[in-house]
Each structure stands twice: as structure tokens, then as C-alpha cells.
Coordinates of N, CA and C in Angstrom, one line a residue:
X1 N -7.6 -8.7 10.1 CA -7.4 -7.4 9.4 C -8.7 -7.2 8.5
X2 N -9.8 -7.7 8.8 CA -10.9 -7.5 8.0 C -11.5 -6.1 8.1
X3 N -11.8 -5.6 6.9 CA -12.3 -4.2 6.9 C -13.8 -4.2 7.1
X4 N -14.2 -3.2 7.9 CA -15.7 -3.1 8.1 C -16.3 -2.6 6.8
X5 N -17.5 -3.3 6.5 CA -18.2 -2.9 5.3 C -19.1 -1.7 5.5
X6 N -19.4 -1.3 6.7 CA -20.3 -0.2 6.9 C -19.6 1.1 6.4
X7 N -20.4 2.0 5.9 CA -19.8 3.3 5.5 C -19.7 4.2 6.7
X8 N -18.5 4.7 6.9 CA -18.2 5.5 8.1 C -18.8 6.9 7.8
X9 N -19.5 7.4 8.8 CA -20.2 8.8 8.7 C -19.1 9.9 8.5
X10 N -17.9 9.7 9.1 CA -16.9 10.8 9.0 C -15.8 10.4 8.0
X11 N -16.1 9.6 7.0 CA -15.1 9.2 6.1 C -14.8 10.2 5.0
X12 N -13.5 10.3 4.6 CA -13.0 11.2 3.6 C -12.4 10.3 2.4
X13 N -12.4 10.9 1.2 CA -11.7 10.3 0.1 C -11.0 11.4 -0.6
X14 N -9.7 11.0 -0.9 CA -8.9 11.9 -1.7 C -8.5 11.1 -3.0
X15 N -8.7 11.7 -4.1 CA -8.4 11.0 -5.4 C -7.6 11.9 -6.3
X16 N -6.7 11.3 -7.1 CA -5.9 12.1 -8.1 C -6.3 11.6 -9.5
X17 N -6.1 12.5 -10.4 CA -6.4 12.2 -11.8 C -5.1 11.9 -12.6
X18 N -5.2 11.6 -13.8 CA -4.0 11.3 -14.6 C -3.1 12.5 -14.6
X19 N -1.8 12.3 -14.3 CA -0.8 13.4 -14.4 C -0.7 14.2 -13.1
X20 N -1.5 13.9 -12.1 CA -1.5 14.7 -10.8 C -1.1 13.8 -9.6
X21 N -0.6 14.5 -8.6 CA -0.2 13.9 -7.3 C -0.9 14.7 -6.2
X22 N -1.0 14.1 -5.1 CA -1.6 14.8 -3.9 C -1.0 14.3 -2.7
X23 N -0.7 15.2 -1.7 CA -0.2 14.8 -0.4 C -1.3 15.1 0.6
X24 N -1.5 14.1 1.5 CA -2.6 14.2 2.5 C -1.9 13.9 3.9
X25 N -2.3 14.7 4.9 CA -1.9 14.5 6.2 C -3.1 13.9 7.0
X26 N -3.0 12.7 7.4 CA -4.1 12.1 8.1 C -4.2 12.5 9.5
X27 N -5.4 12.3 10.2 CA -5.6 12.8 11.6 C -4.6 12.4 12.6
X28 N -3.9 11.3 12.4 CA -2.9 10.8 13.3 C -1.5 11.3 13.0
X29 N -1.3 12.1 12.0 CA 0.0 12.7 11.6 C 0.7 11.9 10.5
X30 N 0.1 10.8 10.0 CA 0.6 10.1 8.9 C 0.6 10.9 7.6
X31 N 1.7 10.9 6.9 CA 1.7 11.6 5.6 C 1.6 10.6 4.5
X32 N 0.7 10.8 3.5 CA 0.4 10.0 2.4 C 0.5 10.8 1.1
X33 N 1.4 10.4 0.2 CA 1.5 11.0 -1.1 C 0.9 10.1 -2.1
X34 N -0.2 10.5 -2.8 CA -0.9 9.7 -3.8 C -0.3 10.0 -5.1
X35 N 0.0 8.9 -5.9 CA 0.4 9.1 -7.3 C -0.8 9.3 -8.2
X36 N -0.6 9.5 -9.5 CA -1.7 9.7 -10.4 C -2.7 8.5 -10.5
X37 N -3.9 8.8 -10.7 CA -5.0 7.8 -10.9 C -5.1 6.9 -9.6
X38 N -5.0 7.5 -8.4 CA -5.1 6.8 -7.2 C -6.2 7.4 -6.3
X39 N -6.6 6.6 -5.3 CA -7.6 7.1 -4.3 C -7.3 6.5 -3.0
X40 N -7.6 7.3 -1.9 CA -7.4 6.9 -0.6 C -8.7 7.3 0.2
X41 N -9.3 6.3 0.9 CA -10.4 6.5 1.8 C -10.0 6.3 3.2
X42 N -10.4 7.2 4.1 CA -10.0 7.1 5.5 C -11.0 7.8 6.4
X43 N -11.1 7.4 7.7 CA -11.9 8.0 8.7 C -11.2 9.3 9.1
X44 N -11.9 10.4 9.1 CA -11.3 11.6 9.5 C -10.9 11.8 11.0
X45 N -11.3 10.8 11.8 CA -11.1 10.9 13.2 C -10.2 9.8 13.7
X46 N -10.2 8.6 13.2 CA -9.5 7.4 13.7 C -9.8 7.2 15.2
X47 N -11.1 7.0 15.5 CA -11.5 6.8 16.9 C -11.2 5.5 17.4
X48 N -11.1 4.4 16.6 CA -11.1 3.1 17.1 C -9.6 2.7 17.5
X49 N -9.5 1.4 17.8 CA -8.2 0.9 18.2 C -7.3 0.6 17.0
X50 N -7.8 0.8 15.8 CA -7.0 0.7 14.6 C -7.2 1.9 13.7
X51 N -6.1 2.2 12.9 CA -6.2 3.3 12.0 C -6.2 2.6 10.6
X52 N -7.4 2.7 9.9 CA -7.6 1.9 8.7 C -7.8 2.9 7.5
X53 N -7.2 2.6 6.4 CA -7.4 3.3 5.1 C -7.6 2.3 4.0
X54 N -8.2 2.7 2.9 CA -8.4 1.9 1.7 C -7.7 2.6 0.6
X55 N -6.8 1.9 -0.1 CA -6.1 2.4 -1.3 C -6.4 1.7 -2.6
X56 N -6.5 2.5 -3.6 CA -6.6 2.0 -5.0 C -5.6 2.9 -5.7
X57 N -4.6 2.2 -6.4 CA -3.6 2.9 -7.1 C -2.3 2.8 -6.4
X58 N -1.5 3.9 -6.3 CA -0.2 3.9 -5.7 C 0.0 5.1 -4.7
X59 N 0.6 4.8 -3.6 CA 0.8 5.8 -2.6 C 2.1 5.5 -1.8
X60 N 2.7 6.6 -1.3 CA 3.9 6.5 -0.5 C 3.4 6.9 0.9
X61 N 3.7 6.1 1.9 CA 3.3 6.3 3.3 C 4.4 6.5 4.2
X62 N 4.3 7.6 5.0 CA 5.2 7.8 6.2 C 4.3 7.8 7.4
X63 N 4.2 6.6 8.0 CA 3.2 6.3 9.0 C 3.7 6.8 10.4
X64 N 2.8 7.6 11.1 CA 3.1 8.1 12.4 C 3.1 6.9 13.4
X65 N 4.1 6.8 14.2 CA 4.2 5.7 15.1 C 3.1 5.8 16.2
X66 N 2.4 4.7 16.5 CA 1.5 4.6 17.5 C 1.3 3.1 17.9
X67 N 2.1 2.6 18.9 CA 2.2 1.2 19.2 C 0.8 0.7 19.7
X68 N -0.1 1.5 20.1 CA -1.4 1.1 20.6 C -2.4 0.9 19.5
X69 N -2.2 1.5 18.4 CA -3.1 1.5 17.3 C -2.4 1.2 16.0
X70 N -2.5 0.0 15.5 CA -1.8 -0.4 14.2 C -2.5 0.4 13.1
X71 N -1.7 0.6 12.1 CA -2.2 1.3 10.8 C -2.3 0.2 9.8
X72 N -3.5 0.1 9.2 CA -3.8 -0.9 8.2 C -4.3 -0.3 6.9
X73 N -3.6 -0.8 5.8 CA -4.0 -0.3 4.5 C -4.7 -1.5 3.8
X74 N -5.9 -1.3 3.3 CA -6.6 -2.3 2.6 C -6.5 -2.0 1.1
X75 N -6.2 -3.0 0.3 CA -6.2 -3.0 -1.1 C -7.0 -4.2 -1.6
X76 N -7.3 -4.2 -2.9 CA -8.0 -5.4 -3.4 C -7.2 -6.7 -3.3
X77 N -5.9 -6.6 -3.3 CA -5.0 -7.8 -3.3 C -4.5 -8.2 -1.9
X78 N -4.3 -7.2 -1.0 CA -3.6 -7.4 0.3 C -4.0 -6.4 1.3
X79 N -3.8 -6.7 2.6 CA -3.9 -5.8 3.7 C -2.5 -5.7 4.3
X80 N -2.1 -4.5 4.6 CA -0.7 -4.2 5.1 C -0.9 -3.6 6.5
X81 N -0.2 -4.2 7.5 CA -0.3 -3.7 8.9 C 1.1 -3.2 9.3
X82 N 1.0 -2.0 9.9 CA 2.3 -1.3 10.3 C 2.0 -0.6 11.6
X83 N 3.1 -0.3 12.4 CA 3.0 0.5 13.6 C 3.6 1.9 13.3
X84 N 4.6 2.0 12.5 CA 5.2 3.3 12.1 C 6.4 3.0 11.2
X85 N 6.3 3.4 10.0 CA 7.3 3.0 9.0 C 7.1 3.9 7.7
X86 N 8.1 3.7 6.8 CA 8.0 4.4 5.5 C 8.1 3.3 4.4
X87 N 7.1 3.4 3.5 CA 7.0 2.4 2.4 C 6.1 2.9 1.3
X88 N 6.2 2.2 0.2 CA 5.4 2.5 -1.0 C 4.5 1.3 -1.3
X89 N 3.3 1.6 -1.8 CA 2.3 0.5 -2.1 C 1.8 0.9 -3.5
X90 N 1.8 -0.2 -4.4 CA 1.2 0.0 -5.7 C 0.2 -1.2 -5.9
X91 N -1.1 -0.8 -6.1 CA -2.2 -1.8 -6.2 C -3.0 -1.4 -7.5
X92 N -2.7 -2.1 -8.6 CA -3.2 -1.7 -9.9 C -4.5 -2.5 -10.3
X93 N -5.3 -1.9 -11.1 CA -6.5 -2.6 -11.6 C -6.3 -3.9 -12.3
X94 N -5.1 -4.1 -12.9 CA -4.8 -5.3 -13.6 C -4.4 -6.5 -12.7
X95 N -4.4 -6.2 -11.4 CA -4.1 -7.2 -10.4 C -2.7 -7.2 -9.9
X96 N -1.8 -6.3 -10.5 CA -0.4 -6.2 -10.0 C -0.4 -5.5 -8.7
X97 N 0.3 -6.0 -7.7 CA 0.5 -5.5 -6.4 C 1.9 -5.5 -6.0
X98 N 2.4 -4.4 -5.4 CA 3.8 -4.3 -4.9 C 3.8 -3.4 -3.7
X99 N 4.6 -3.8 -2.7 CA 4.9 -2.9 -1.6 C 6.4 -3.0 -1.4
X100 N 7.0 -1.8 -1.3 CA 8.5 -1.6 -1.1 C 8.7 -1.0 0.2
X101 N 9.5 -1.6 1.1 CA 9.7 -1.1 2.4 C 11.0 -0.3 2.5
X102 N 11.0 0.9 2.9 CA 12.1 1.8 3.0 C 12.7 1.7 4.4
X103 N 11.9 1.9 5.4 CA 12.4 1.7 6.8 C 11.2 1.2 7.7
X104 N 11.6 0.5 8.8 CA 10.6 0.0 9.7 C 10.3 -1.5 9.3
X105 N 9.1 -1.9 9.6 CA 8.6 -3.2 9.3 C 7.2 -3.2 9.0
X106 N 6.8 -4.1 8.0 CA 5.4 -4.2 7.7 C 5.0 -5.7 7.6
X107 N 3.8 -6.0 7.9 CA 3.2 -7.4 7.7 C 2.2 -7.3 6.6
X108 N 2.4 -8.1 5.6 CA 1.5 -8.1 4.4 C 0.7 -9.4 4.4
X109 N -0.7 -9.3 4.4 CA -1.6 -10.4 4.3 C -2.2 -10.4 2.9
X110 N -1.8 -11.4 2.1 CA -2.3 -11.5 0.8 C -3.7 -12.2 0.8
X111 N -4.7 -11.6 0.2 CA -6.0 -12.2 0.1 C -6.0 -13.3 -0.9
X112 N -6.8 -14.3 -0.7 CA -7.0 -15.4 -1.7 C -5.7 -16.1 -2.1
X113 N -4.8 -16.2 -1.2 CA -3.5 -16.9 -1.4 C -3.3 -18.0 -0.4
X114 N -2.8 -19.2 -0.8 CA -2.5 -20.2 0.2 C -1.5 -19.8 1.1
X115 N -0.4 -19.1 0.6 CA 0.7 -18.6 1.4 C 0.4 -17.1 1.5
X116 N -0.2 -16.7 2.7 CA -0.8 -15.3 2.7 C -0.1 -14.3 3.6
X117 N 0.8 -14.7 4.5 CA 1.4 -13.7 5.4 C 2.9 -13.6 5.2
X118 N 3.3 -12.3 5.0 CA 4.7 -12.0 4.8 C 5.1 -10.9 5.7
X119 N 6.3 -10.9 6.2 CA 6.9 -9.8 7.0 C 8.1 -9.3 6.2
X120 N 8.1 -8.0 5.9 CA 9.2 -7.4 5.1 C 10.2 -6.7 6.0
X121 N 11.5 -6.7 5.6 CA 12.5 -6.0 6.3 C 12.9 -4.8 5.4
X122 N 13.5 -3.7 5.9 CA 13.9 -2.6 5.1 C 14.7 -3.0 3.9
X123 N 14.4 -2.4 2.7 CA 15.1 -2.8 1.5 C 14.5 -3.9 0.7
X124 N 13.4 -4.5 1.2 CA 12.7 -5.5 0.5 C 11.4 -5.0 -0.1
X125 N 11.0 -5.7 -1.2 CA 9.7 -5.5 -1.8 C 9.0 -6.8 -2.1
X126 N 7.7 -6.8 -1.9 CA 6.9 -8.0 -2.2 C 6.1 -7.6 -3.5
X127 N 6.1 -8.5 -4.4 CA 5.3 -8.3 -5.7 C 4.4 -9.5 -5.9
X128 N 3.2 -9.1 -6.4 CA 2.2 -10.2 -6.8 C 1.7 -9.8 -8.1
X129 N 1.8 -10.8 -9.1 CA 1.3 -10.6 -10.4 C 0.2 -11.7 -10.6
X130 N -1.1 -11.3 -10.8 CA -2.1 -12.2 -11.1 C -2.1 -12.7 -12.5
X131 N -2.2 -14.0 -12.7 CA -2.3 -14.5 -14.0 C -3.7 -15.0 -14.2
X132 N -4.4 -14.6 -15.2 CA -5.7 -15.0 -15.5 C -5.8 -16.0 -16.6
X133 N -6.2 -17.2 -16.2 CA -6.5 -18.3 -17.2 C -5.3 -18.6 -18.1
X134 N -4.1 -18.6 -17.6 CA -2.9 -19.0 -18.4 C -3.0 -20.5 -18.7
X135 N -2.4 -21.0 -19.8 CA -2.4 -22.4 -20.1 C -1.9 -23.2 -18.9
X136 N -2.6 -24.3 -18.5 CA -2.1 -25.1 -17.4 C -2.6 -24.7 -16.0
X137 N -3.3 -23.5 -15.9 CA -3.9 -23.1 -14.7 C -5.4 -23.1 -14.7
X138 N -6.0 -23.2 -13.5 CA -7.4 -23.1 -13.5 C -7.8 -21.8 -12.8
X139 N -8.6 -21.0 -13.5 CA -9.1 -19.8 -12.9 C -7.9 -18.8 -12.8
X140 N -7.8 -18.2 -11.6 CA -6.7 -17.3 -11.3 C -5.6 -17.9 -10.6
X141 N -4.4 -17.6 -11.0 CA -3.2 -18.0 -10.3 C -2.3 -16.8 -10.1
X142 N -1.5 -16.7 -9.1 CA -0.7 -15.6 -8.9 C 0.8 -16.0 -8.7
X143 N 1.7 -15.1 -9.1 CA 3.1 -15.3 -8.8 C 3.5 -14.3 -7.7
X144 N 4.0 -14.8 -6.6 CA 4.4 -14.0 -5.5 C 5.9 -14.0 -5.4
X145 N 6.5 -12.8 -5.3 CA 8.0 -12.8 -5.2 C 8.4 -11.7 -4.2
X146 N 9.5 -12.0 -3.4 CA 10.1 -11.1 -2.6 C 11.5 -10.8 -3.2
X147 N 11.8 -9.5 -3.3 CA 13.1 -9.1 -3.9 C 13.6 -7.9 -3.2
X148 N 14.8 -7.4 -3.6 CA 15.3 -6.2 -3.0 C 14.8 -5.0 -3.8
X149 N 14.7 -3.9 -3.1 CA 14.3 -2.7 -3.8 C 15.4 -2.3 -4.8
X150 N 15.1 -1.5 -5.8 CA 16.0 -1.1 -6.8 C 16.6 0.2 -6.5
X151 N 18.0 0.3 -6.3 CA 18.7 1.5 -6.1 C 19.6 1.8 -7.2
X152 N 19.4 2.9 -7.9 CA 20.3 3.3 -9.0 C 20.7 4.8 -8.8
X153 N 22.0 5.0 -8.7 CA 22.6 6.3 -8.5 C 21.9 7.0 -7.3
X154 N 21.8 6.3 -6.2 CA 21.3 6.7 -4.9 C 19.8 7.0 -4.9
X155 N 19.1 6.7 -6.0 CA 17.6 6.9 -6.1 C 17.0 5.5 -6.0
X156 N 15.9 5.5 -5.2 CA 15.1 4.2 -5.0 C 14.1 4.2 -6.1
X157 N 14.2 3.3 -7.0 CA 13.3 3.3 -8.2 C 11.8 3.2 -7.8
X158 N 11.5 2.5 -6.7 CA 10.1 2.3 -6.3 C 9.4 3.6 -5.8
X159 N 10.2 4.5 -5.3 CA 9.7 5.7 -4.7 C 10.2 7.0 -5.5
X160 N 10.8 6.8 -6.6 CA 11.4 8.0 -7.3 C 10.3 8.9 -7.8
X161 N 9.1 8.4 -8.1 CA 8.0 9.2 -8.5 C 7.6 10.3 -7.5
X162 N 7.9 10.1 -6.3 CA 7.6 11.1 -5.3 C 8.4 12.4 -5.4
X163 N 9.6 12.2 -6.2 CA 10.5 13.4 -6.4 C 10.5 13.7 -7.9
X164 N 9.5 13.3 -8.6 CA 9.3 13.6 -10.1 C 10.5 13.1 -10.9
X165 N 11.1 11.9 -10.5 CA 12.1 11.3 -11.3 C 11.6 9.9 -11.8
X166 N 12.1 9.6 -13.0 CA 11.9 8.2 -13.5 C 13.2 7.5 -13.5
X167 N 13.2 6.2 -13.0 CA 14.4 5.4 -12.9 C 14.1 4.2 -13.8
X168 N 15.0 4.0 -14.8 CA 14.9 2.8 -15.7 C 16.0 1.8 -15.4

């Protein structure tokens, strides 16, 4: 799942500011809703055998199914590989990472982790909290946890922002 370092000549970037959201339809039909203070980089053509994007911040993905070309999301903490599914990804500057699967299946590869590959089922979320120089640790240590998504009054907390709701 390694991302190519070369700058793509036909690459696009969509970014949001504080208090704004944006919805993007990618060339393959995938719908991405970006939350505030987020950015998404992608190739405007998806010519290769993979569909790759880079995310900073939070986004809700409804990935168009294409069994021949996996869809890969690169974040500083993890790479997520899917064929067609609906899920939310949060990758924050402080090192917190979360992906919540609504339907389908995703494979998550955590970078810089001894235990790096996870496959989620619908209704699950994977969370990673980086701990920087806590007592008793050397350098960076992370806490990795798989849990159920949070449903309150038929609202999914992890994706409620897409409908302008806050769930506590």
C-alpha cells in the first residue's frame, strides 16, 4: 500500500476551513464528504490499477465498487484499503486516528506499529491514540483499540457530523 512520492501531474486537492464542509465526487463515482479543517488529494483520472487518495482531517467515504481497482486512503497514521463500502475516517494532527465502518469491509494497515493489519466488519471502529513520551515508555507508543460504533437514538455518532448533528 505504499504511496508514490512523485507529484501527479493531474492531481487535485480539495480543502475545507474551520466551520465548513465540502462534498466531492471523484472520477470513479466515489462520494467524499470532507469535515472542517480537512484536505483530500487525488488523481483526477485514476488511470492506474489502484484508486489512491491522501486525507488529512476527517472525511466520510461512499466508495464506488470496482473489484479490479482497490480504493486506498493514505493518512499519516494508516492506509485503508477498500473495494466498495461506506465508512468514516478521522486522522488528526495530534496523532489520533479513527475509522468507523458503516457497511462493507475495510482493511486497515497501521504504519509504525508491530501489530499493523486489521480487517473491520460493519459496526466496528478502530481507534489509535499516540502517546508521546509518557512515563514508562520510550519515544512514541500507541494505544490501538477496536470497538463498536456508537448509536444513540438511531444516529451514528461517528458520522452524525455529515447531517449537522452532534451526538454526546
